Amino acid sequence: MATHEIPQSDWEKYLSDFSERHRGALVTIEDVDPMSSPVIETRDLPFVSIGYDADGADGAGIIELVLGATGGGHGKTHAIPAPKAVFHKPGAGVLSSEVNPDEVLEVTSGAKPPIHYLTFRHS
């Protein structure tokens, strides 16, 4: 399946539904700025939830991920302020020509870094 953009008016419900379907998946977060090398913020932490608050970040909106802990550590929250667009790329499936089994959410932001790749791997 092809990557598709999620309309901003649907972000809150879409991300809530996404959270229900993907709870427990392992998440890797990669922050990308075209002016520097990509940075892996988090690798393979269990996914708890993702949500959108239109009033967060001084009215610019915010997307927040909540990730669980592994090995007795503490969980983590990752915030993406001033989101501009959300794209979803489904992973491989029975009716898909996609070869990568991982699902990806790409969030572009008006803040630095401007691109965030959220990769969800189901074990």
Backbone as JSON Lines, residues from 0, in Angstrom:
{"i":0,"aa":"M","n":[0.84,-1.18,0.0],"ca":[0.0,0.0,0.0],"c":[0.88,1.24,0.0]}
{"i":1,"aa":"A","n":[0.37,2.26,-0.58],"ca":[1.12,3.51,-0.67],"c":[0.99,4.33,0.61]}
{"i":2,"aa":"T","n":[1.94,5.23,0.78],"ca":[1.88,6.18,1.88],"c":[0.72,7.13,1.64]}
{"i":3,"aa":"H","n":[-0.02,7.45,2.7],"ca":[-1.1,8.42,2.53],"c":[-1.08,9.44,3.67]}
{"i":4,"aa":"E","n":[-1.51,10.65,3.33],"ca":[-1.54,11.72,4.32],"c":[-2.85,11.67,5.1]}
{"i":5,"aa":"I","n":[-2.75,11.88,6.4],"ca":[-3.91,11.92,7.27],"c":[-4.34,13.38,7.38]}
{"i":6,"aa":"P","n":[-5.59,13.72,7.02],"ca":[-6.02,15.12,7.15],"c":[-5.95,15.58,8.6]}
{"i":7,"aa":"Q","n":[-5.54,16.82,8.81],"ca":[-5.37,17.34,10.17],"c":[-6.65,17.23,10.98]}
{"i":8,"aa":"S","n":[-7.8,17.39,10.35],"ca":[-9.07,17.29,11.06],"c":[-9.31,15.89,11.63]}
{"i":9,"aa":"D","n":[-8.58,14.89,11.13],"ca":[-8.73,13.5,11.58],"c":[-7.63,13.05,12.54]}
{"i":10,"aa":"W","n":[-6.62,13.88,12.81],"ca":[-5.46,13.44,13.59],"c":[-5.85,12.86,14.94]}
{"i":11,"aa":"E","n":[-6.7,13.56,15.69],"ca":[-7.01,13.1,17.05],"c":[-7.61,11.7,17.04]}
{"i":12,"aa":"K","n":[-8.63,11.47,16.23],"ca":[-9.26,10.15,16.17],"c":[-8.33,9.12,15.55]}
{"i":13,"aa":"Y","n":[-7.66,9.49,14.47],"ca":[-6.77,8.54,13.79],"c":[-5.67,8.05,14.73]}
{"i":14,"aa":"L","n":[-5.04,8.97,15.45],"ca":[-3.95,8.58,16.35],"c":[-4.46,7.78,17.54]}
{"i":15,"aa":"S","n":[-5.66,8.09,18.02],"ca":[-6.26,7.3,19.09],"c":[-6.52,5.87,18.62]}
{"i":16,"aa":"D","n":[-7.1,5.72,17.43],"ca":[-7.35,4.39,16.86],"c":[-6.03,3.66,16.6]}
{"i":17,"aa":"F","n":[-5.02,4.38,16.11],"ca":[-3.7,3.8,15.86],"c":[-3.12,3.24,17.16]}
{"i":18,"aa":"S","n":[-3.29,4.0,18.25],"ca":[-2.79,3.56,19.56],"c":[-3.42,2.23,19.97]}
{"i":19,"aa":"E","n":[-4.72,2.11,19.78],"ca":[-5.42,0.87,20.14],"c":[-4.88,-0.32,19.36]}
{"i":20,"aa":"R","n":[-4.65,-0.12,18.08],"ca":[-4.22,-1.23,17.2],"c":[-2.75,-1.62,17.38]}
{"i":21,"aa":"H","n":[-1.91,-0.7,17.84],"ca":[-0.47,-0.95,17.84],"c":[0.18,-1.01,19.22]}
{"i":22,"aa":"R","n":[-0.65,-0.98,20.26],"ca":[-0.12,-1.03,21.63],"c":[0.79,-2.24,21.78]}
{"i":23,"aa":"G","n":[1.98,-2.03,22.31],"ca":[2.95,-3.11,22.52],"c":[3.95,-3.29,21.39]}
{"i":24,"aa":"A","n":[3.69,-2.68,20.22],"ca":[4.67,-2.76,19.13],"c":[5.97,-2.08,19.58]}
{"i":25,"aa":"L","n":[7.08,-2.48,19.0],"ca":[8.36,-1.84,19.32],"c":[8.56,-0.64,18.41]}
{"i":26,"aa":"V","n":[8.89,0.5,19.01],"ca":[8.98,1.76,18.27],"c":[10.41,2.26,18.22]}
{"i":27,"aa":"T","n":[10.82,2.69,17.03],"ca":[12.07,3.42,16.84],"c":[11.7,4.8,16.34]}
{"i":28,"aa":"I","n":[12.28,5.83,16.95],"ca":[12.02,7.22,16.56],"c":[13.3,7.79,15.98]}
{"i":29,"aa":"E","n":[13.19,8.27,14.74],"ca":[14.33,8.88,14.06],"c":[13.96,10.32,13.72]}
{"i":30,"aa":"D","n":[14.76,11.26,14.2],"ca":[14.56,12.67,13.91],"c":[15.51,13.07,12.78]}
{"i":31,"aa":"V","n":[14.96,13.75,11.78],"ca":[15.74,14.08,10.58],"c":[15.69,15.58,10.32]}
{"i":32,"aa":"D","n":[16.86,16.14,10.14],"ca":[17.02,17.53,9.73],"c":[17.88,17.5,8.47]}
{"i":33,"aa":"P","n":[17.4,18.04,7.35],"ca":[18.17,17.98,6.11],"c":[19.56,18.61,6.22]}
{"i":34,"aa":"M","n":[19.79,19.43,7.25],"ca":[21.07,20.11,7.41],"c":[22.07,19.3,8.24]}
{"i":35,"aa":"S","n":[21.65,18.13,8.75],"ca":[22.56,17.32,9.57],"c":[22.2,15.84,9.44]}
{"i":36,"aa":"S","n":[22.94,15.01,10.11],"ca":[22.69,13.57,10.06],"c":[21.45,13.22,10.89]}
{"i":37,"aa":"P","n":[20.71,12.17,10.47],"ca":[19.56,11.72,11.26],"c":[20.0,11.28,12.66]}
{"i":38,"aa":"V","n":[19.1,11.44,13.62],"ca":[19.37,11.06,15.01],"c":[18.33,10.05,15.46]}
{"i":39,"aa":"I","n":[18.79,8.89,15.94],"ca":[17.88,7.91,16.52],"c":[17.63,8.34,17.96]}
{"i":40,"aa":"E","n":[16.4,8.76,18.25],"ca":[16.04,9.21,19.6],"c":[15.72,8.03,20.5]}
{"i":41,"aa":"T","n":[15.08,7.03,19.93],"ca":[14.63,5.86,20.69],"c":[14.68,4.65,19.77]}
{"i":42,"aa":"R","n":[15.1,3.52,20.32],"ca":[15.13,2.3,19.51],"c":[14.43,1.17,20.27]}
{"i":43,"aa":"D","n":[13.42,0.6,19.63],"ca":[12.74,-0.61,20.11],"c":[12.19,-0.52,21.53]}
{"i":44,"aa":"L","n":[11.49,0.57,21.83],"ca":[10.76,0.65,23.09],"c":[9.3,0.29,22.83]}
{"i":45,"aa":"P","n":[8.64,-0.35,23.8],"ca":[7.25,-0.75,23.59],"c":[6.32,0.48,23.52]}
{"i":46,"aa":"F","n":[5.46,0.46,22.53],"ca":[4.52,1.55,22.27],"c":[3.35,1.47,23.24]}
{"i":47,"aa":"V","n":[3.0,2.63,23.82],"ca":[1.83,2.73,24.7],"c":[0.74,3.52,23.99]}
{"i":48,"aa":"S","n":[1.06,4.75,23.54],"ca":[0.04,5.57,22.88],"c":[0.66,6.73,22.12]}
{"i":49,"aa":"I","n":[-0.17,7.31,21.24],"ca":[0.19,8.54,20.53],"c":[-1.07,9.39,20.48]}
{"i":50,"aa":"G","n":[-0.91,10.7,20.68],"ca":[-2.07,11.57,20.68],"c":[-1.73,12.95,20.15]}
{"i":51,"aa":"Y","n":[-2.78,13.67,19.78],"ca":[-2.63,15.03,19.25],"c":[-3.42,15.99,20.13]}
{"i":52,"aa":"D","n":[-2.78,17.09,20.52],"ca":[-3.42,18.15,21.28],"c":[-3.29,19.43,20.45]}
{"i":53,"aa":"A","n":[-4.4,19.89,19.89],"ca":[-4.37,21.07,19.02],"c":[-3.97,22.33,19.76]}
{"i":54,"aa":"D","n":[-4.18,22.37,21.07],"ca":[-3.87,23.57,21.85],"c":[-2.49,23.54,22.49]}
{"i":55,"aa":"G","n":[-1.79,22.41,22.41],"ca":[-0.47,22.29,23.04],"c":[0.58,23.13,22.34]}
{"i":56,"aa":"A","n":[1.74,23.23,22.96],"ca":[2.89,23.98,22.41],"c":[2.5,25.4,22.04]}
{"i":57,"aa":"D","n":[1.89,26.1,23.01],"ca":[1.51,27.51,22.83],"c":[0.57,27.72,21.65]}
{"i":58,"aa":"G","n":[-0.36,26.79,21.45],"ca":[-1.36,26.92,20.41],"c":[-0.93,26.4,19.05]}
{"i":59,"aa":"A","n":[0.31,25.95,18.9],"ca":[0.79,25.42,17.62],"c":[0.48,23.94,17.48]}
{"i":60,"aa":"G","n":[-0.07,23.32,18.52],"ca":[-0.36,21.89,18.5],"c":[0.85,21.07,18.88]}
{"i":61,"aa":"I","n":[0.57,19.83,19.32],"ca":[1.66,18.93,19.7],"c":[1.19,17.49,19.53]}
{"i":62,"aa":"I","n":[2.08,16.64,19.06],"ca":[1.85,15.2,19.01],"c":[2.78,14.59,20.05]}
{"i":63,"aa":"E","n":[2.22,13.76,20.92],"ca":[3.03,13.12,21.97],"c":[2.91,11.61,21.89]}
{"i":64,"aa":"L","n":[4.07,10.96,21.97],"ca":[4.13,9.5,22.06],"c":[4.48,9.12,23.48]}
{"i":65,"aa":"V","n":[3.85,8.08,23.97],"ca":[4.2,7.52,25.27],"c":[4.72,6.12,24.99]}
{"i":66,"aa":"L","n":[5.93,5.85,25.48],"ca":[6.59,4.57,25.28],"c":[6.84,3.93,26.62]}
{"i":67,"aa":"G","n":[6.75,2.61,26.66],"ca":[6.96,1.87,27.9],"c":[8.43,1.61,28.15]}
{"i":68,"aa":"A","n":[8.69,1.06,29.31],"ca":[10.06,0.75,29.71],"c":[10.4,-0.69,29.38]}
{"i":69,"aa":"T","n":[11.68,-0.96,29.22],"ca":[12.16,-2.33,29.07],"c":[13.23,-2.56,30.13]}
{"i":70,"aa":"G","n":[13.33,-3.77,30.6],"ca":[14.4,-4.12,31.54],"c":[14.39,-3.34,32.83]}
{"i":71,"aa":"G","n":[13.2,-2.98,33.35],"ca":[13.13,-2.28,34.62],"c":[13.41,-0.79,34.53]}
{"i":72,"aa":"G","n":[13.61,-0.26,33.33],"ca":[13.87,1.17,33.18],"c":[12.58,1.98,33.24]}
{"i":73,"aa":"H","n":[12.7,3.25,32.98],"ca":[11.54,4.14,33.0],"c":[11.01,4.33,31.59]}
{"i":74,"aa":"G","n":[9.72,4.59,31.49],"ca":[9.11,4.89,30.2],"c":[9.58,6.25,29.7]}
{"i":75,"aa":"K","n":[9.13,6.6,28.51],"ca":[9.6,7.83,27.88],"c":[8.44,8.49,27.14]}
{"i":76,"aa":"T","n":[8.44,9.81,27.14],"ca":[7.5,10.58,26.33],"c":[8.3,11.32,25.28]}
{"i":77,"aa":"H","n":[7.83,11.3,24.04],"ca":[8.49,12.01,22.95],"c":[7.48,13.0,22.37]}
{"i":78,"aa":"A","n":[7.82,14.27,22.39],"ca":[6.91,15.32,21.91],"c":[7.37,15.86,20.57]}
{"i":79,"aa":"I","n":[6.4,16.09,19.69],"ca":[6.66,16.71,18.39],"c":[5.81,17.98,18.34]}
{"i":80,"aa":"P","n":[6.44,19.15,18.6],"ca":[5.67,20.4,18.59],"c":[5.4,20.89,17.17]}
{"i":81,"aa":"A","n":[4.34,21.66,17.05],"ca":[3.97,22.33,15.79],"c":[3.9,21.37,14.61]}
{"i":82,"aa":"P","n":[3.15,20.25,14.74],"ca":[3.06,19.32,13.61],"c":[2.36,19.97,12.43]}
{"i":83,"aa":"K","n":[2.86,19.68,11.24],"ca":[2.3,20.24,10.0],"c":[1.58,19.19,9.17]}
{"i":84,"aa":"A","n":[2.1,17.95,9.17],"ca":[1.5,16.87,8.38],"c":[1.82,15.54,9.03]}
{"i":85,"aa":"V","n":[0.9,14.58,8.86],"ca":[1.1,13.21,9.33],"c":[0.84,12.28,8.15]}
{"i":86,"aa":"F","n":[1.8,11.4,7.89],"ca":[1.68,10.42,6.82],"c":[1.77,9.02,7.41]}
{"i":87,"aa":"H","n":[1.03,8.07,6.85],"ca":[1.05,6.68,7.31],"c":[1.46,5.78,6.15]}
{"i":88,"aa":"K","n":[2.45,4.94,6.41],"ca":[2.86,3.93,5.43],"c":[2.64,2.57,6.08]}
{"i":89,"aa":"P","n":[1.62,1.84,5.61],"ca":[1.35,0.51,6.17],"c":[2.48,-0.45,5.86]}
{"i":90,"aa":"G","n":[2.65,-1.43,6.71],"ca":[3.64,-2.48,6.47],"c":[3.1,-3.53,5.53]}
{"i":91,"aa":"A","n":[3.92,-4.52,5.25],"ca":[3.53,-5.61,4.36],"c":[2.36,-6.37,4.95]}
{"i":92,"aa":"G","n":[1.53,-6.86,4.09],"ca":[0.39,-7.67,4.51],"c":[0.03,-8.65,3.41]}
{"i":93,"aa":"V","n":[-1.0,-9.42,3.65],"ca":[-1.41,-10.45,2.7],"c":[-1.76,-9.84,1.35]}
{"i":94,"aa":"L","n":[-2.42,-8.69,1.36],"ca":[-2.85,-8.06,0.11],"c":[-1.97,-6.88,-0.29]}
{"i":95,"aa":"S","n":[-0.74,-6.87,0.16],"ca":[0.15,-5.74,-0.06],"c":[1.36,-6.16,-0.89]}
{"i":96,"aa":"S","n":[1.83,-5.23,-1.72],"ca":[3.07,-5.48,-2.46],"c":[4.28,-4.97,-1.67]}
{"i":97,"aa":"E","n":[4.04,-4.37,-0.5],"ca":[5.11,-3.85,0.35],"c":[5.92,-5.02,0.91]}
{"i":98,"aa":"V","n":[7.25,-4.88,0.92],"ca":[8.11,-5.95,1.43],"c":[8.56,-5.71,2.87]}
{"i":99,"aa":"N","n":[8.51,-4.47,3.35],"ca":[8.92,-4.15,4.71],"c":[7.72,-4.38,5.64]}
{"i":100,"aa":"P","n":[7.85,-5.24,6.65],"ca":[6.72,-5.51,7.54],"c":[6.42,-4.39,8.53]}
{"i":101,"aa":"D","n":[7.35,-3.45,8.69],"ca":[7.17,-2.38,9.67],"c":[6.24,-1.29,9.14]}
{"i":102,"aa":"E","n":[5.45,-0.72,10.04],"ca":[4.62,0.43,9.7],"c":[5.35,1.69,10.09]}
{"i":103,"aa":"V","n":[5.13,2.76,9.35],"ca":[5.81,4.02,9.63],"c":[4.79,5.16,9.66]}
{"i":104,"aa":"L","n":[4.9,5.99,10.69],"ca":[4.24,7.29,10.71],"c":[5.33,8.32,10.5]}
{"i":105,"aa":"E","n":[5.12,9.22,9.55],"ca":[6.04,10.33,9.33],"c":[5.32,11.6,9.74]}
{"i":106,"aa":"V","n":[5.94,12.36,10.63],"ca":[5.36,13.62,11.08],"c":[6.31,14.74,10.7]}
{"i":107,"aa":"T","n":[5.8,15.7,9.94],"ca":[6.6,16.89,9.64],"c":[6.18,17.98,10.62]}
{"i":108,"aa":"S","n":[7.14,18.82,10.98],"ca":[6.93,19.78,12.05],"c":[7.46,21.15,11.64]}
{"i":109,"aa":"G","n":[6.84,22.19,12.2],"ca":[7.32,23.54,12.0],"c":[8.47,23.88,12.94]}
{"i":110,"aa":"A","n":[8.81,22.95,13.82],"ca":[9.93,23.13,14.76],"c":[11.11,22.29,14.3]}
{"i":111,"aa":"K","n":[12.22,22.41,14.98],"ca":[13.41,21.61,14.68],"c":[13.41,20.38,15.56]}
{"i":112,"aa":"P","n":[13.75,19.22,15.07],"ca":[13.97,18.87,13.67],"c":[12.63,18.8,12.93]}
{"i":113,"aa":"P","n":[12.65,19.03,11.62],"ca":[11.4,19.13,10.88],"c":[10.75,17.81,10.48]}
{"i":114,"aa":"I","n":[11.47,16.7,10.56],"ca":[10.91,15.41,10.12],"c":[11.15,14.36,11.21]}
{"i":115,"aa":"H","n":[10.1,13.59,11.49],"ca":[10.19,12.53,12.51],"c":[9.63,11.25,11.9]}
{"i":116,"aa":"Y","n":[10.43,10.19,11.89],"ca":[9.98,8.88,11.42],"c":[9.74,8.01,12.65]}
{"i":117,"aa":"L","n":[8.52,7.49,12.77],"ca":[8.14,6.63,13.88],"c":[7.88,5.25,13.28]}
{"i":118,"aa":"T","n":[8.78,4.31,13.53],"ca":[8.69,2.98,12.94],"c":[8.16,2.0,13.97]}
{"i":119,"aa":"F","n":[7.1,1.28,13.62],"ca":[6.43,0.34,14.51],"c":[6.68,-1.07,14.02]}
{"i":120,"aa":"R","n":[7.3,-1.88,14.88],"ca":[7.61,-3.27,14.53],"c":[6.85,-4.19,15.47]}
{"i":121,"aa":"H","n":[6.09,-5.08,14.87],"ca":[5.35,-6.07,15.66],"c":[6.16,-7.35,15.72]}
{"i":122,"aa":"S","n":[6.27,-7.91,16.92],"ca":[7.08,-9.14,17.05],"c":[6.23,-10.37,16.89]}
